[in-house]
């Protein structure tokens, strides 16, 4: 299975390196080409756009700052929607909006592309050590099929319900943490 990873920031860089360390072929993209240096050294490939990642990958992971960036990567001319193949899957690891996640899911599923929201919790140290919770919402069969690669990202990958449930679980967790 070839895994694509878009977003090599504070969380994404370690998660992508862990997927590569688990033996998966990885293709990466980030706005900053320099962010790919440790990934290329570890044997990952570079893609110039989200579109190129999607064309080459069986499963795509995004770890982006927020809903606006997720929508841009998903729907832009050189984005995921323009290039993902039927039967492939996209897991958004970003902290997102349930409304955005559900809207994107509806659009992707009509084209035979699986989309799951799967935000993470554990911070940069957890991303590096693979001590992360992943709360996945979407199609359970797709979650089950990709569980081994999710386990390469974090040690607590959990299916929590239909699309949007992962994002809601993460928002509730964050709110409880602030209280």
CSV table of N, CA and C in Angstrom, one decimal:
chain,number,residue,atom,x,y,z
A,1,UNK,N,0.9,-1.2,0.0
A,1,UNK,CA,0.0,0.0,0.0
A,1,UNK,C,0.9,1.2,0.0
A,2,UNK,N,0.6,2.1,-0.9
A,2,UNK,CA,1.4,3.4,-1.0
A,2,UNK,C,0.6,4.5,-0.3
A,3,UNK,N,1.2,5.1,0.7
A,3,UNK,CA,0.5,6.1,1.5
A,3,UNK,C,1.0,7.5,1.1
A,4,UNK,N,0.0,8.4,0.9
A,4,UNK,CA,0.4,9.8,0.6
A,4,UNK,C,0.2,10.6,1.9
A,5,UNK,N,1.0,11.6,2.1
A,5,UNK,CA,0.9,12.4,3.3
A,5,UNK,C,1.1,13.9,2.9
A,6,UNK,N,0.1,14.7,3.2
A,6,UNK,CA,0.1,16.1,2.9
A,6,UNK,C,0.0,16.9,4.2
A,7,UNK,N,1.1,17.7,4.4
A,7,UNK,CA,1.1,18.5,5.6
A,7,UNK,C,2.2,18.0,6.5
A,8,UNK,N,3.4,18.6,6.4
A,8,UNK,CA,4.6,18.1,7.2
A,8,UNK,C,5.0,19.1,8.3
A,9,UNK,N,4.0,19.6,9.0
A,9,UNK,CA,4.2,20.5,10.0
A,9,UNK,C,4.6,19.8,11.4
A,10,UNK,N,4.3,20.5,12.4
A,10,UNK,CA,4.6,20.0,13.8
A,10,UNK,C,4.1,18.6,14.0
A,11,UNK,N,2.9,18.3,13.6
A,11,UNK,CA,2.4,16.9,13.9
A,11,UNK,C,2.6,16.0,12.7
A,12,UNK,N,2.4,16.5,11.5
A,12,UNK,CA,2.5,15.7,10.3
A,12,UNK,C,3.8,15.1,10.0
A,13,UNK,N,4.9,15.9,10.3
A,13,UNK,CA,6.2,15.4,10.0
A,13,UNK,C,6.5,14.1,10.7
A,14,UNK,N,6.2,14.0,12.0
A,14,UNK,CA,6.5,12.8,12.7
A,14,UNK,C,5.5,11.7,12.3
A,15,UNK,N,4.2,12.0,12.1
A,15,UNK,CA,3.3,10.9,11.7
A,15,UNK,C,3.7,10.3,10.4
A,16,UNK,N,4.1,11.1,9.4
A,16,UNK,CA,4.6,10.6,8.1
A,16,UNK,C,5.8,9.8,8.3
A,17,UNK,N,6.8,10.2,9.1
A,17,UNK,CA,8.0,9.4,9.3
A,17,UNK,C,7.7,8.1,9.9
A,18,UNK,N,6.7,8.0,10.8
A,18,UNK,CA,6.3,6.8,11.5
A,18,UNK,C,5.7,5.8,10.5
A,19,UNK,N,4.9,6.3,9.5
A,19,UNK,CA,4.3,5.5,8.5
A,19,UNK,C,5.4,4.9,7.6
A,20,UNK,N,6.4,5.7,7.3
A,20,UNK,CA,7.5,5.2,6.5
A,20,UNK,C,8.3,4.2,7.3
A,21,UNK,N,8.6,4.5,8.6
A,21,UNK,CA,9.3,3.5,9.5
A,21,UNK,C,8.6,2.2,9.6
A,22,UNK,N,7.3,2.2,9.4
A,22,UNK,CA,6.5,0.9,9.5
A,22,UNK,C,6.6,0.1,8.2
A,23,UNK,N,7.3,0.6,7.2
A,23,UNK,CA,7.6,-0.1,6.0
A,23,UNK,C,6.7,0.3,4.8
A,24,UNK,N,5.9,1.3,5.0
A,24,UNK,CA,5.0,1.7,3.8
A,24,UNK,C,5.8,2.6,2.9
A,25,UNK,N,5.5,2.5,1.6
A,25,UNK,CA,5.9,3.5,0.6
A,25,UNK,C,5.2,4.8,0.9
A,26,UNK,N,5.9,5.9,1.0
A,26,UNK,CA,5.2,7.1,1.3
A,26,UNK,C,5.6,8.2,0.3
A,27,UNK,N,4.6,9.0,-0.1
A,27,UNK,CA,4.9,10.1,-1.0
A,27,UNK,C,4.3,11.3,-0.2
A,28,UNK,N,5.2,12.4,-0.1
A,28,UNK,CA,4.8,13.5,0.7
A,28,UNK,C,4.7,14.8,-0.1
A,29,UNK,N,4.0,15.8,0.5
A,29,UNK,CA,3.8,17.1,0.0
A,29,UNK,C,3.6,18.1,1.1
A,30,UNK,N,4.1,19.3,1.0
A,30,UNK,CA,3.9,20.4,1.9
A,30,UNK,C,4.1,21.7,1.1
A,31,UNK,N,3.6,22.7,1.6
A,31,UNK,CA,3.8,24.0,1.0
A,31,UNK,C,5.3,24.4,1.0
A,32,UNK,N,6.0,23.9,2.0
A,32,UNK,CA,7.5,24.1,2.1
A,32,UNK,C,8.2,22.9,1.7
A,33,UNK,N,8.9,22.9,0.6
A,33,UNK,CA,9.6,21.8,0.1
A,33,UNK,C,10.7,21.3,1.1
A,34,UNK,N,11.3,22.3,1.8
A,34,UNK,CA,12.3,22.0,2.8
A,34,UNK,C,11.8,21.1,3.9
A,35,UNK,N,10.5,21.1,4.2
A,35,UNK,CA,10.0,20.2,5.2
A,35,UNK,C,10.1,18.7,4.8
A,36,UNK,N,10.3,18.4,3.6
A,36,UNK,CA,10.4,17.0,3.1
A,36,UNK,C,11.8,16.4,3.4
A,37,UNK,N,12.8,17.2,3.7
A,37,UNK,CA,14.1,16.7,3.8
A,37,UNK,C,14.3,15.4,4.7
A,38,UNK,N,13.7,15.3,5.9
A,38,UNK,CA,13.9,14.1,6.7
A,38,UNK,C,13.1,12.9,6.0
A,39,UNK,N,12.0,13.2,5.3
A,39,UNK,CA,11.2,12.2,4.7
A,39,UNK,C,12.0,11.6,3.5
A,40,UNK,N,12.6,12.5,2.7
A,40,UNK,CA,13.3,12.0,1.5
A,40,UNK,C,14.5,11.2,2.0
A,41,UNK,N,15.2,11.6,3.1
A,41,UNK,CA,16.3,10.9,3.6
A,41,UNK,C,15.8,9.5,4.1
A,42,UNK,N,14.6,9.4,4.6
A,42,UNK,CA,14.1,8.1,5.1
A,42,UNK,C,13.5,7.2,3.9
A,43,UNK,N,13.6,7.7,2.7
A,43,UNK,CA,13.1,6.9,1.6
A,43,UNK,C,11.8,7.3,1.0
A,44,UNK,N,11.1,8.3,1.5
A,44,UNK,CA,9.9,8.8,0.9
A,44,UNK,C,10.1,9.5,-0.4
A,45,UNK,N,9.1,9.7,-1.2
A,45,UNK,CA,9.1,10.4,-2.5
A,45,UNK,C,8.5,11.7,-2.3
A,46,UNK,N,8.9,12.7,-3.1
A,46,UNK,CA,8.3,14.0,-3.1
A,46,UNK,C,7.2,14.1,-4.2
A,47,UNK,N,6.2,14.9,-4.0
A,47,UNK,CA,5.2,15.2,-5.0
A,47,UNK,C,5.0,16.7,-5.0
A,48,UNK,N,4.9,17.3,-6.1
A,48,UNK,CA,4.8,18.8,-6.2
A,48,UNK,C,3.5,19.4,-5.9
A,49,UNK,N,2.5,18.5,-5.7
A,49,UNK,CA,1.1,19.0,-5.4
A,49,UNK,C,0.3,17.9,-4.8
A,50,UNK,N,-0.8,18.3,-4.2
A,50,UNK,CA,-1.7,17.3,-3.6
A,50,UNK,C,-2.2,16.4,-4.7
A,51,UNK,N,-2.5,16.9,-5.9
A,51,UNK,CA,-2.9,16.1,-7.0
A,51,UNK,C,-1.9,15.0,-7.3
A,52,UNK,N,-0.6,15.3,-7.3
A,52,UNK,CA,0.4,14.2,-7.6
A,52,UNK,C,0.4,13.2,-6.4
A,53,UNK,N,0.2,13.6,-5.2
A,53,UNK,CA,0.1,12.7,-4.1
A,53,UNK,C,-1.1,11.7,-4.4
A,54,UNK,N,-2.2,12.3,-4.6
A,54,UNK,CA,-3.4,11.5,-4.8
A,54,UNK,C,-3.3,10.6,-6.0
A,55,UNK,N,-2.7,11.0,-7.1
A,55,UNK,CA,-2.5,10.1,-8.2
A,55,UNK,C,-1.7,8.9,-7.9
A,56,UNK,N,-0.7,9.1,-7.0
A,56,UNK,CA,0.2,8.0,-6.7
A,56,UNK,C,-0.1,7.1,-5.5
A,57,UNK,N,-1.1,7.5,-4.7
A,57,UNK,CA,-1.3,6.9,-3.4
A,57,UNK,C,-2.6,6.0,-3.4
A,58,UNK,N,-2.6,5.0,-2.6
A,58,UNK,CA,-3.8,4.2,-2.3
A,58,UNK,C,-4.6,4.8,-1.2
A,59,UNK,N,-3.9,5.4,-0.3
A,59,UNK,CA,-4.5,6.1,0.9
A,59,UNK,C,-3.8,7.4,1.1
A,60,UNK,N,-4.5,8.5,1.3
A,60,UNK,CA,-4.0,9.8,1.6
A,60,UNK,C,-4.3,10.3,3.0
A,61,UNK,N,-3.3,10.9,3.6
A,61,UNK,CA,-3.5,11.5,4.9
A,61,UNK,C,-3.2,13.0,4.8
A,62,UNK,N,-4.1,13.8,5.4
A,62,UNK,CA,-3.8,15.2,5.5
A,62,UNK,C,-3.7,15.6,7.0
A,63,UNK,N,-2.7,16.4,7.3
A,63,UNK,CA,-2.5,17.0,8.6
A,63,UNK,C,-2.3,18.5,8.4
A,64,UNK,N,-3.4,19.2,8.4
A,64,UNK,CA,-3.3,20.6,8.0
A,64,UNK,C,-3.8,21.5,9.2
A,65,UNK,N,-3.5,22.8,9.1
A,65,UNK,CA,-3.9,23.7,10.2
A,65,UNK,C,-5.4,23.9,10.5
A,66,UNK,N,-6.3,23.8,9.6
A,66,UNK,CA,-7.7,24.0,9.9
A,66,UNK,C,-8.6,23.7,8.7
A,67,UNK,N,-9.9,24.0,8.9
A,67,UNK,CA,-10.9,23.7,7.8
A,67,UNK,C,-10.6,24.4,6.5
A,68,UNK,N,-10.2,25.6,6.5
A,68,UNK,CA,-9.9,26.3,5.3
A,68,UNK,C,-8.8,25.6,4.4
A,69,UNK,N,-7.7,25.2,5.1
A,69,UNK,CA,-6.6,24.5,4.4
A,69,UNK,C,-7.1,23.1,3.9
A,70,UNK,N,-7.9,22.5,4.7
A,70,UNK,CA,-8.4,21.1,4.3
A,70,UNK,C,-9.2,21.3,3.0
A,71,UNK,N,-10.1,22.2,3.0
A,71,UNK,CA,-11.0,22.4,1.8
A,71,UNK,C,-10.1,22.8,0.6
A,72,UNK,N,-9.1,23.6,0.8
A,72,UNK,CA,-8.2,24.0,-0.3
A,72,UNK,C,-7.5,22.8,-0.9
A,73,UNK,N,-6.9,22.0,0.0
A,73,UNK,CA,-6.2,20.8,-0.5
A,73,UNK,C,-7.2,19.8,-1.1
A,74,UNK,N,-8.4,19.7,-0.6
A,74,UNK,CA,-9.4,18.7,-1.1
A,74,UNK,C,-10.0,19.2,-2.5
A,75,UNK,N,-10.3,20.5,-2.6
A,75,UNK,CA,-11.1,20.9,-3.7
A,75,UNK,C,-10.4,21.8,-4.8
A,76,UNK,N,-9.2,22.2,-4.6
A,76,UNK,CA,-8.5,23.0,-5.5
A,76,UNK,C,-8.3,22.3,-6.9
A,77,UNK,N,-7.9,23.0,-7.9
A,77,UNK,CA,-7.7,22.4,-9.2
A,77,UNK,C,-6.6,21.3,-9.1
A,78,UNK,N,-5.6,21.5,-8.3
A,78,UNK,CA,-4.6,20.5,-8.1
A,78,UNK,C,-4.8,19.7,-6.8
A,79,UNK,N,-6.0,19.6,-6.4
A,79,UNK,CA,-6.3,18.9,-5.1
A,79,UNK,C,-6.7,17.5,-5.2
A,80,UNK,N,-7.1,16.9,-4.1
A,80,UNK,CA,-7.5,15.5,-4.0
A,80,UNK,C,-8.6,15.1,-4.8
A,81,UNK,N,-9.7,15.9,-4.8
A,81,UNK,CA,-10.9,15.5,-5.5
A,81,UNK,C,-10.7,15.4,-7.0
A,82,UNK,N,-9.8,16.2,-7.5
A,82,UNK,CA,-9.5,16.2,-9.0
A,82,UNK,C,-8.7,15.0,-9.4
A,83,UNK,N,-8.2,14.2,-8.5
A,83,UNK,CA,-7.3,13.2,-8.9
A,83,UNK,C,-7.3,11.8,-8.2
A,84,UNK,N,-8.1,11.8,-7.1
A,84,UNK,CA,-8.2,10.5,-6.4
A,84,UNK,C,-9.0,9.5,-7.2
A,85,UNK,N,-8.6,8.2,-7.2
A,85,UNK,CA,-9.2,7.2,-7.9
A,85,UNK,C,-10.3,6.5,-7.1
A,86,UNK,N,-11.3,6.0,-7.8
A,86,UNK,CA,-12.4,5.2,-7.1
A,86,UNK,C,-11.7,4.1,-6.3
A,87,UNK,N,-12.2,3.8,-5.1
A,87,UNK,CA,-11.6,2.8,-4.2
A,87,UNK,C,-10.5,3.2,-3.3
A,88,UNK,N,-10.0,4.4,-3.5
A,88,UNK,CA,-8.9,4.9,-2.6
A,88,UNK,C,-9.6,5.6,-1.4
A,89,UNK,N,-8.8,5.9,-0.4
A,89,UNK,CA,-9.3,6.5,0.8
A,89,UNK,C,-8.5,7.7,1.2
A,90,UNK,N,-9.2,8.6,1.9
A,90,UNK,CA,-8.6,9.8,2.4
A,90,UNK,C,-9.0,9.9,3.9
A,91,UNK,N,-7.9,10.0,4.8
A,91,UNK,CA,-8.1,10.3,6.2
A,91,UNK,C,-7.6,11.7,6.5
A,92,UNK,N,-8.5,12.5,7.0
A,92,UNK,CA,-8.1,13.9,7.4
A,92,UNK,C,-7.8,13.8,8.9
A,93,UNK,N,-6.5,14.0,9.2
A,93,UNK,CA,-6.0,13.9,10.6
A,93,UNK,C,-6.1,15.3,11.3
A,94,UNK,N,-6.5,16.3,10.5
A,94,UNK,CA,-6.6,17.7,11.0
A,94,UNK,C,-7.7,17.9,12.1
A,95,UNK,N,-7.6,18.9,12.9
A,95,UNK,CA,-8.7,19.3,13.7
A,95,UNK,C,-9.6,20.1,12.8
A,96,UNK,N,-10.8,19.7,12.6
A,96,UNK,CA,-11.6,20.2,11.5
A,96,UNK,C,-12.9,20.6,12.0
A,97,UNK,N,-13.8,21.0,11.2
A,97,UNK,CA,-15.2,21.3,11.5
A,97,UNK,C,-16.1,20.1,11.1
A,98,UNK,N,-17.0,19.7,11.9
A,98,UNK,CA,-17.9,18.6,11.5
A,98,UNK,C,-18.7,18.9,10.3
A,99,UNK,N,-19.1,20.2,10.1
A,99,UNK,CA,-19.8,20.6,8.9
A,99,UNK,C,-19.0,20.4,7.7
A,100,UNK,N,-17.8,20.9,7.7
A,100,UNK,CA,-16.8,20.8,6.6
A,100,UNK,C,-16.6,19.3,6.2
A,101,UNK,N,-16.3,18.5,7.3
A,101,UNK,CA,-16.0,17.1,7.1
A,101,UNK,C,-17.2,16.4,6.4
A,102,UNK,N,-18.4,16.7,6.9
A,102,UNK,CA,-19.6,16.0,6.3
A,102,UNK,C,-19.8,16.5,4.8
A,103,UNK,N,-19.6,17.7,4.6
A,103,UNK,CA,-19.8,18.3,3.2
A,103,UNK,C,-18.8,17.6,2.2
A,104,UNK,N,-17.5,17.6,2.7
A,104,UNK,CA,-16.5,16.9,1.8
A,104,UNK,C,-16.8,15.5,1.6
A,105,UNK,N,-17.1,14.8,2.7
A,105,UNK,CA,-17.5,13.3,2.6
A,105,UNK,C,-18.5,13.1,1.5
A,106,UNK,N,-19.6,13.9,1.6
A,106,UNK,CA,-20.7,13.7,0.7
A,106,UNK,C,-20.2,13.8,-0.8
A,107,UNK,N,-19.4,14.8,-1.0
A,107,UNK,CA,-18.9,15.0,-2.4
A,107,UNK,C,-18.0,13.8,-2.8
A,108,UNK,N,-17.1,13.4,-2.0
A,108,UNK,CA,-16.1,12.3,-2.3
A,108,UNK,C,-16.8,11.0,-2.5
A,109,UNK,N,-17.7,10.7,-1.6
A,109,UNK,CA,-18.3,9.4,-1.6
A,109,UNK,C,-19.2,9.2,-2.9
A,110,UNK,N,-19.7,10.2,-3.5
A,110,UNK,CA,-20.4,10.2,-4.7
A,110,UNK,C,-19.5,9.7,-5.9
A,111,UNK,N,-18.2,9.9,-5.7
A,111,UNK,CA,-17.3,9.5,-6.7
A,111,UNK,C,-16.6,8.2,-6.4
A,112,UNK,N,-17.0,7.5,-5.3
A,112,UNK,CA,-16.4,6.2,-5.0
A,112,UNK,C,-15.1,6.3,-4.2
A,113,UNK,N,-14.9,7.5,-3.6
A,113,UNK,CA,-13.7,7.7,-2.8
A,113,UNK,C,-14.1,7.8,-1.3
A,114,UNK,N,-13.4,7.1,-0.5
A,114,UNK,CA,-13.8,7.1,0.9
A,114,UNK,C,-13.1,8.2,1.6
A,115,UNK,N,-13.8,8.9,2.5
A,115,UNK,CA,-13.2,10.0,3.3
A,115,UNK,C,-13.6,9.8,4.7
A,116,UNK,N,-12.6,9.7,5.6
A,116,UNK,CA,-12.9,9.6,7.0
A,116,UNK,C,-12.2,10.8,7.7
A,117,UNK,N,-12.9,11.3,8.8
A,117,UNK,CA,-12.3,12.3,9.6
A,117,UNK,C,-11.6,11.5,10.7
A,118,UNK,N,-10.4,11.8,11.0
A,118,UNK,CA,-9.6,11.0,12.0
A,118,UNK,C,-8.6,11.9,12.7
A,119,UNK,N,-9.1,13.0,13.4
A,119,UNK,CA,-8.2,13.9,14.1
A,119,UNK,C,-7.4,13.1,15.2
A,120,UNK,N,-6.3,13.7,15.5
A,120,UNK,CA,-5.4,13.1,16.5
A,120,UNK,C,-5.2,13.9,17.7
A,121,UNK,N,-4.8,13.2,18.8
A,121,UNK,CA,-4.5,13.9,20.1
A,121,UNK,C,-3.3,13.2,20.7
A,122,UNK,N,-2.4,14.1,21.2
A,122,UNK,CA,-1.2,13.6,21.9
A,122,UNK,C,-0.1,14.6,21.7
A,123,UNK,N,-0.3,15.6,20.9
A,123,UNK,CA,0.7,16.6,20.7
A,123,UNK,C,1.9,16.2,20.0
A,124,UNK,N,2.9,17.1,19.8
A,124,UNK,CA,4.1,16.8,19.0
A,124,UNK,C,4.9,15.6,19.6
A,125,UNK,N,5.0,15.6,20.9
A,125,UNK,CA,5.7,14.4,21.5
A,125,UNK,C,5.0,13.1,21.2
A,126,UNK,N,3.7,13.1,21.3
A,126,UNK,CA,2.9,11.9,20.9
A,126,UNK,C,3.1,11.5,19.5
A,127,UNK,N,3.1,12.5,18.6
A,127,UNK,CA,3.3,12.2,17.2
A,127,UNK,C,4.7,11.6,16.9
A,128,UNK,N,5.7,12.1,17.6
A,128,UNK,CA,7.0,11.6,17.5
A,128,UNK,C,7.1,10.1,18.0
A,129,UNK,N,6.6,9.9,19.2
A,129,UNK,CA,6.7,8.6,19.8
A,129,UNK,C,5.6,7.6,19.4
A,130,UNK,N,4.7,8.0,18.6
A,130,UNK,CA,3.5,7.2,18.2
A,130,UNK,C,2.6,6.9,19.3
A,131,UNK,N,2.5,7.8,20.3
A,131,UNK,CA,1.6,7.7,21.4
A,131,UNK,C,0.5,8.7,21.1
A,132,UNK,N,-0.4,8.4,20.1
A,132,UNK,CA,-1.4,9.3,19.7
A,132,UNK,C,-2.8,8.5,19.7
A,133,UNK,N,-3.8,9.3,20.0
A,133,UNK,CA,-5.2,8.8,19.8
A,133,UNK,C,-5.6,9.3,18.5
A,134,UNK,N,-6.3,8.4,17.7
A,134,UNK,CA,-6.9,8.8,16.4
A,134,UNK,C,-8.4,8.4,16.6
A,135,UNK,N,-9.3,9.4,16.4
A,135,UNK,CA,-10.7,9.1,16.5
A,135,UNK,C,-11.3,9.2,15.1
A,136,UNK,N,-11.6,8.0,14.5
A,136,UNK,CA,-12.1,8.0,13.1
A,136,UNK,C,-13.6,7.9,13.0
A,137,UNK,N,-14.1,8.8,12.1
A,137,UNK,CA,-15.5,8.7,11.8
A,137,UNK,C,-15.6,8.5,10.3
A,138,UNK,N,-16.6,7.6,9.9
A,138,UNK,CA,-16.8,7.3,8.5
A,138,UNK,C,-17.2,5.9,8.4
A,139,UNK,N,-16.8,5.3,7.3
A,139,UNK,CA,-17.2,3.9,6.9
A,139,UNK,C,-16.3,3.0,7.7
A,140,UNK,N,-16.9,2.1,8.6
A,140,UNK,CA,-16.1,1.2,9.5
A,140,UNK,C,-15.3,0.2,8.7
A,141,UNK,N,-15.8,-0.3,7.5
A,141,UNK,CA,-15.1,-1.2,6.7
A,141,UNK,C,-13.8,-0.6,6.2
A,142,UNK,N,-13.8,0.7,5.8
A,142,UNK,CA,-12.7,1.4,5.3
A,142,UNK,C,-11.7,1.6,6.5
A,143,UNK,N,-12.2,1.9,7.7
A,143,UNK,CA,-11.3,2.1,8.9
A,143,UNK,C,-10.6,0.7,9.1
A,144,UNK,N,-11.4,-0.4,9.1
A,144,UNK,CA,-10.8,-1.7,9.4
A,144,UNK,C,-9.7,-2.1,8.4
A,145,UNK,N,-10.0,-1.8,7.1
A,145,UNK,CA,-9.0,-2.1,6.1
A,145,UNK,C,-7.7,-1.3,6.2
A,146,UNK,N,-7.8,-0.1,6.7
A,146,UNK,CA,-6.6,0.7,6.9
A,146,UNK,C,-6.1,0.8,8.3
A,147,UNK,N,-6.6,0.0,9.2
A,147,UNK,CA,-6.2,0.0,10.6
A,147,UNK,C,-4.6,-0.3,10.7
A,148,UNK,N,-4.0,-1.2,10.0
A,148,UNK,CA,-2.6,-1.3,10.1
A,148,UNK,C,-1.8,0.0,9.9
A,149,UNK,N,-2.1,0.8,8.9
A,149,UNK,CA,-1.4,2.0,8.6
A,149,UNK,C,-1.8,3.0,9.7
A,150,UNK,N,-3.0,3.0,10.2
A,150,UNK,CA,-3.4,3.9,11.3
A,150,UNK,C,-2.6,3.6,12.5
A,151,UNK,N,-2.3,2.3,12.7
A,151,UNK,CA,-1.5,1.9,13.9
A,151,UNK,C,-0.1,2.3,13.8
A,152,UNK,N,0.4,2.6,12.6
A,152,UNK,CA,1.7,3.1,12.4
A,152,UNK,C,1.8,4.6,12.8
A,153,UNK,N,0.6,5.3,12.8
A,153,UNK,CA,0.6,6.7,13.1
A,153,UNK,C,0.4,6.9,14.7
A,154,UNK,N,-0.4,6.1,15.3
A,154,UNK,CA,-0.7,6.2,16.7
A,154,UNK,C,-1.0,4.9,17.3
A,155,UNK,N,-0.9,4.8,18.6
A,155,UNK,CA,-1.2,3.5,19.3
A,155,UNK,C,-2.6,3.4,19.8
A,156,UNK,N,-3.5,4.4,19.5
A,156,UNK,CA,-4.9,4.3,19.9
A,156,UNK,C,-5.8,4.7,18.8
A,157,UNK,N,-5.8,4.0,17.7
A,157,UNK,CA,-6.7,4.3,16.5
A,157,UNK,C,-8.0,3.6,16.9
A,158,UNK,N,-9.1,4.5,17.0
A,158,UNK,CA,-10.4,4.0,17.4
A,158,UNK,C,-11.4,4.5,16.4
A,159,UNK,N,-12.3,3.5,16.0
A,159,UNK,CA,-13.5,3.9,15.2
A,159,UNK,C,-14.5,4.4,16.2
A,160,UNK,N,-15.1,5.6,15.9
A,160,UNK,CA,-16.0,6.2,16.9
A,160,UNK,C,-17.4,6.5,16.3
A,161,UNK,N,-17.6,6.2,15.0
A,161,UNK,CA,-19.0,6.3,14.4
A,161,UNK,C,-19.0,6.9,13.0
A,162,UNK,N,-20.1,7.4,12.6
A,162,UNK,CA,-20.3,7.9,11.2
A,162,UNK,C,-19.4,9.1,11.0
A,163,UNK,N,-19.4,9.5,9.7
A,163,UNK,CA,-18.6,10.7,9.3
A,163,UNK,C,-18.9,11.9,10.2
A,164,UNK,N,-17.9,12.6,10.7
A,164,UNK,CA,-18.0,13.7,11.6
A,164,UNK,C,-17.8,13.3,13.1
A,165,UNK,N,-18.0,12.1,13.4
A,165,UNK,CA,-17.9,11.6,14.8
A,165,UNK,C,-16.5,11.8,15.3
A,166,UNK,N,-15.5,11.6,14.5
A,166,UNK,CA,-14.1,11.8,14.9
A,166,UNK,C,-13.8,13.2,15.3
A,167,UNK,N,-14.3,14.1,14.4
A,167,UNK,CA,-14.1,15.6,14.7
A,167,UNK,C,-14.9,16.0,16.0
A,168,UNK,N,-16.1,15.5,16.1
A,168,UNK,CA,-16.8,15.8,17.3
A,168,UNK,C,-16.1,15.3,18.6
A,169,UNK,N,-15.6,14.0,18.5
A,169,UNK,CA,-14.9,13.5,19.7
A,169,UNK,C,-13.6,14.3,20.0
A,170,UNK,N,-12.9,14.8,19.0
A,170,UNK,CA,-11.7,15.6,19.2
A,170,UNK,C,-12.1,16.9,19.8
A,171,UNK,N,-13.2,17.6,19.3
A,171,UNK,CA,-13.6,18.9,19.9
A,171,UNK,C,-14.1,18.7,21.3
A,172,UNK,N,-14.8,17.6,21.6
A,172,UNK,CA,-15.2,17.4,23.0
A,172,UNK,C,-14.0,17.2,23.9
A,173,UNK,N,-13.0,16.4,23.4
A,173,UNK,CA,-11.8,16.1,24.2
A,173,UNK,C,-11.1,17.5,24.5
A,174,UNK,N,-10.9,18.3,23.4
A,174,UNK,CA,-10.3,19.6,23.6
A,174,UNK,C,-11.0,20.5,24.6
A,175,UNK,N,-12.3,20.5,24.5
A,175,UNK,CA,-13.1,21.3,25.4
A,175,UNK,C,-13.0,20.8,26.9
A,176,UNK,N,-13.1,19.5,27.0
A,176,UNK,CA,-12.9,18.9,28.4
A,176,UNK,C,-11.6,19.2,29.0
A,177,UNK,N,-10.5,19.2,28.1
A,177,UNK,CA,-9.2,19.5,28.5
A,177,UNK,C,-9.0,21.0,29.0
A,178,UNK,N,-9.8,21.9,28.4
A,178,UNK,CA,-9.7,23.3,28.8
A,178,UNK,C,-10.5,23.6,30.0
A,179,UNK,N,-11.5,22.7,30.3
A,179,UNK,CA,-12.3,22.9,31.5
A,179,UNK,C,-11.6,22.5,32.7
